[in-house]
Every structure is written in C-alpha cells, then in structure tokens.
Amino acid sequence: DPATPSAASGQRNGALVALFGQLQKHYEALGDSWRERSYRTTASLLRSLPFEVASVADLQQPQLRRLGKKTREKLVEFLETGTIGRVEGLQEDESTKALNELQGIWGVGLTTARRWYGLGCRSVEDVREHMAAGGLKLNSDQLIGLELYDDLAQRIPRQEVASIVERVEAAAQQRFGLRLRVEACGSYRRGRDTCGDVDLLLCCRWAEDEGRLSCQEILQAIVAELTAQKFLTHDLKGSRYEDPFARGEASPRSACYFGVCKVGQCHRRIDLKVHPLVEFPFAWLSFTGSGPFNRSMRLFARRCGFSLSDHGICEATHARARGRGPRLWTGPPIAQHRFQTEKDIFDFLGLSYREPWQREV
Ligand code: DCP
Ligand code: MG
Ligand code: MN
C-alpha cells in the first residue's frame, strides 16, 4: 500500500478509499479473503491515483482500466449519488442487527447492548464467549436471559398462554378462593395469535377484602405457591421496567413480579401485577396496552389537563419534588369510584371506546 495519498487525489478519492476500506474490513471479518483482497486492491489503487475521480469519463483512464465490473458499478453509483448503497447498508444492517440481537437477551437494554457492542460483541454467541473469557459482567437478570435465550426468544402460541392463565387461576383459587380475580392482559387480551410473554393482572374481587392483605402479600402468596409447584423457575428483578417503588410514592399501592415459568420443556416469561380494586379499570387499561396506545392516550389526557396512570387519573400539576428529580403529577385525584370499567375512563376523557383488539397503536 502506498502510505501517503498522491498529491492530486483530493477529497473525493479520500471518501472512495474510506468506502472501499469498509467493504474490505467487512469481508475480512467474514473470512471472505477473495473479496477482501479485491477491495483492498481497489482502495490502494484509488489512494495512489494521480487525478481526482470526478466523472464517469474518468473511469476510462488507463489506471482504472483493469477494475472489475462490480467495482466499476460501485464507482459509477458513487459519482451519481455521492455514496455506495452497499456500504450504507452494511453499516445499518450490521450494527442495528447486532444491537437488536443483543437486546433480545432479557435484561439487556440499548445502553448495555451498545457497551457490549463496543467490546466487540455482535451476537448472543459472542456474549457467551466474552463472558466465558471473563470480559463481561452480567447482572442476575441478564444471566438468566442468556441461559434461557433460545426459549425466551420464541413467541408463545395463544393456546399455551391460555393454559398458563389457567395454571395461575388455579393457584389463586386454591389460595384465595374466588376472591381473587385473574385477567390476562397484554398482547393476549388484544387478540394476538402469539405473545412475547404472559401478562396477568390480579385483583381482589370485593372491596371489603381490601386492606386485609396488601397487594405485596397477595403477590408473595401466589408466587410462593407457583414456585412450590415448580411452575415458576426463575425470578427476575425487572430492572428493564420502571421501578414502581421509585415513583415518589410513600407506599406502593400495587405490586409486580417478573419471572419465568416452565411449560413442558420450554421456559416462558410471565409478568404478574396486583392492584387494589379501586385501581382495577386503570390497571387493566394500562396493562393491556399496547405500549404506543398507552403513550398516545396518556398524552391526550395530559393535553386535557389530566395525568393518567395505572393507578388512576388526577389533575396534572406539573412540578418537581424540591425543584429537582423527576417530574411528579400530583394534582387532586379524580374520585376513583367513578370509574368501574375501562369505558368510564374513555368517557371521562371524551374518547370513544376502543376494544382491546383496536388498541394496537
Ligand atoms: N406497558 C407500558 N409501558 C411499558 C411496558 C409495558 O405501557 N414500558 C404496558 C403496555 C403493554 C403491557 O404493559 O401492552 C404489557 O407489556 P409487554 O411488554 O408484555 O407487551 P405486550 O404484551 O403488549 O407485547 P408482547 O407480546 O411482546 O408481550
Ligand atoms: Mg406481553
Ligand atoms: Mn409483559
């Protein structure tokens, strides 16, 4: 390789050299030495040109006569569009594909995925190898996510979600009789054929039961029962989600659990939430989603001067605790007993009711 660019090759050649260099690196990484060598040769040739490649006519110069057909096409493309789509595609595909794959490990968000990418991880297999070599530290959720990656990457057929719901209903009934209501939420309630996980909302059926047991106690009892049955196999801390204890509330009114259950030989993700009866319509609406639907409904509420959450709805007064920290929406609450069903919430906001399967966006 000529170490220094020749005096005549200007910026345009420099950009071309960089693009062909990326192709060379890409094929080098793939172990495709034939293409690697071909692009390396093109890059050095461009680097040493005594003239600027400025038009298609320049490709007829003697120095460029020996270029292959594909390379010539890429040069024409560059002259016409200012870039080479193949290289743009590589950048997008390769890093987005890797970041997506890494985020497919439960407990890995974009920040972690980027950090691991920076350490050379491009795939789940890379993570396994880096970890074995001592180059990565995984938290407890990520370790479970990695161990069960193949199972948890599969979507769950609707039928199987129904069988998991029955399992939890049976445990609820065994422990609390009919006093505990169990509702499947999430993508299952929206009618999807397959689900990423199982989302279950638990709630006391009768108001007079409230206060006898806290939501945490109810949740602990159900989780203990299902764990004893060896149905629940792993508990997750669920740091991927907003921590309900960190919302600035003196005592959390609800409780949630993230875990893994086993159906046959397959591990499945399961989320349980317990809310008091007065919050039921709000929790049901929120836990049904979809996520984008929730965001747009909450934004709509905010524009009307209200703050909508999975606990209830209140007048929005936009303030920060002691002028710092996260924004709190702590206006006067709208009496929760006015809301018996999800439809009451739509009505309150002047929205027409949408069935769960109409809430994809
Ligand atoms: N949810 C939300 N905001 C979040 C996470 C969840 O509003 N950050 C709500 C909307 C979701 C519901 O909780 O629909 C369930 O969350 P899931 O992550 O289980 O998503 P889905 O059940 O909708 O889809 P999937 O089939 O992938 O589980
Ligand atoms: Mg779900
Ligand atoms: Mn879920």
Short mmCIF file of N, CA and C and ligand atoms in Angstrom, two decimals, residues 185-188 195-199 271, ligand 2:
data_model
loop_
_atom_site.label_atom_id
_atom_site.label_comp_id
_atom_site.label_asym_id
_atom_site.label_seq_id
_atom_site.Cartn_x
_atom_site.Cartn_y
_atom_site.Cartn_z
N CYS A 185 -53.75 -9.94 30.27
CA CYS A 185 -53.67 -8.62 29.62
C CYS A 185 -52.69 -8.68 28.45
N GLY A 186 -52.06 -7.56 28.16
CA GLY A 186 -51.03 -7.52 27.12
C GLY A 186 -51.55 -7.95 25.76
N SER A 187 -50.61 -8.48 24.97
CA SER A 187 -50.93 -8.84 23.59
C SER A 187 -52.00 -9.94 23.53
N TYR A 188 -52.08 -10.77 24.57
CA TYR A 188 -53.09 -11.84 24.59
C TYR A 188 -54.49 -11.22 24.59
N CYS A 195 -47.70 -14.44 21.65
CA CYS A 195 -47.38 -13.40 22.63
C CYS A 195 -45.92 -13.50 23.06
N GLY A 196 -45.31 -12.35 23.35
CA GLY A 196 -43.93 -12.34 23.79
C GLY A 196 -43.80 -12.88 25.21
N ASP A 197 -44.83 -12.66 26.00
CA ASP A 197 -44.84 -13.14 27.38
C ASP A 197 -46.29 -13.27 27.82
N VAL A 198 -46.48 -13.62 29.09
CA VAL A 198 -47.84 -13.72 29.64
C VAL A 198 -47.99 -12.61 30.67
N ASP A 199 -48.98 -11.75 30.49
CA ASP A 199 -49.20 -10.62 31.40
C ASP A 199 -50.49 -10.85 32.16
N ASP A 271 -45.39 -12.06 33.63
CA ASP A 271 -45.48 -10.85 34.44
C ASP A 271 -46.77 -10.88 35.24
MG MG B 2 -46.85 -9.19 26.94
#
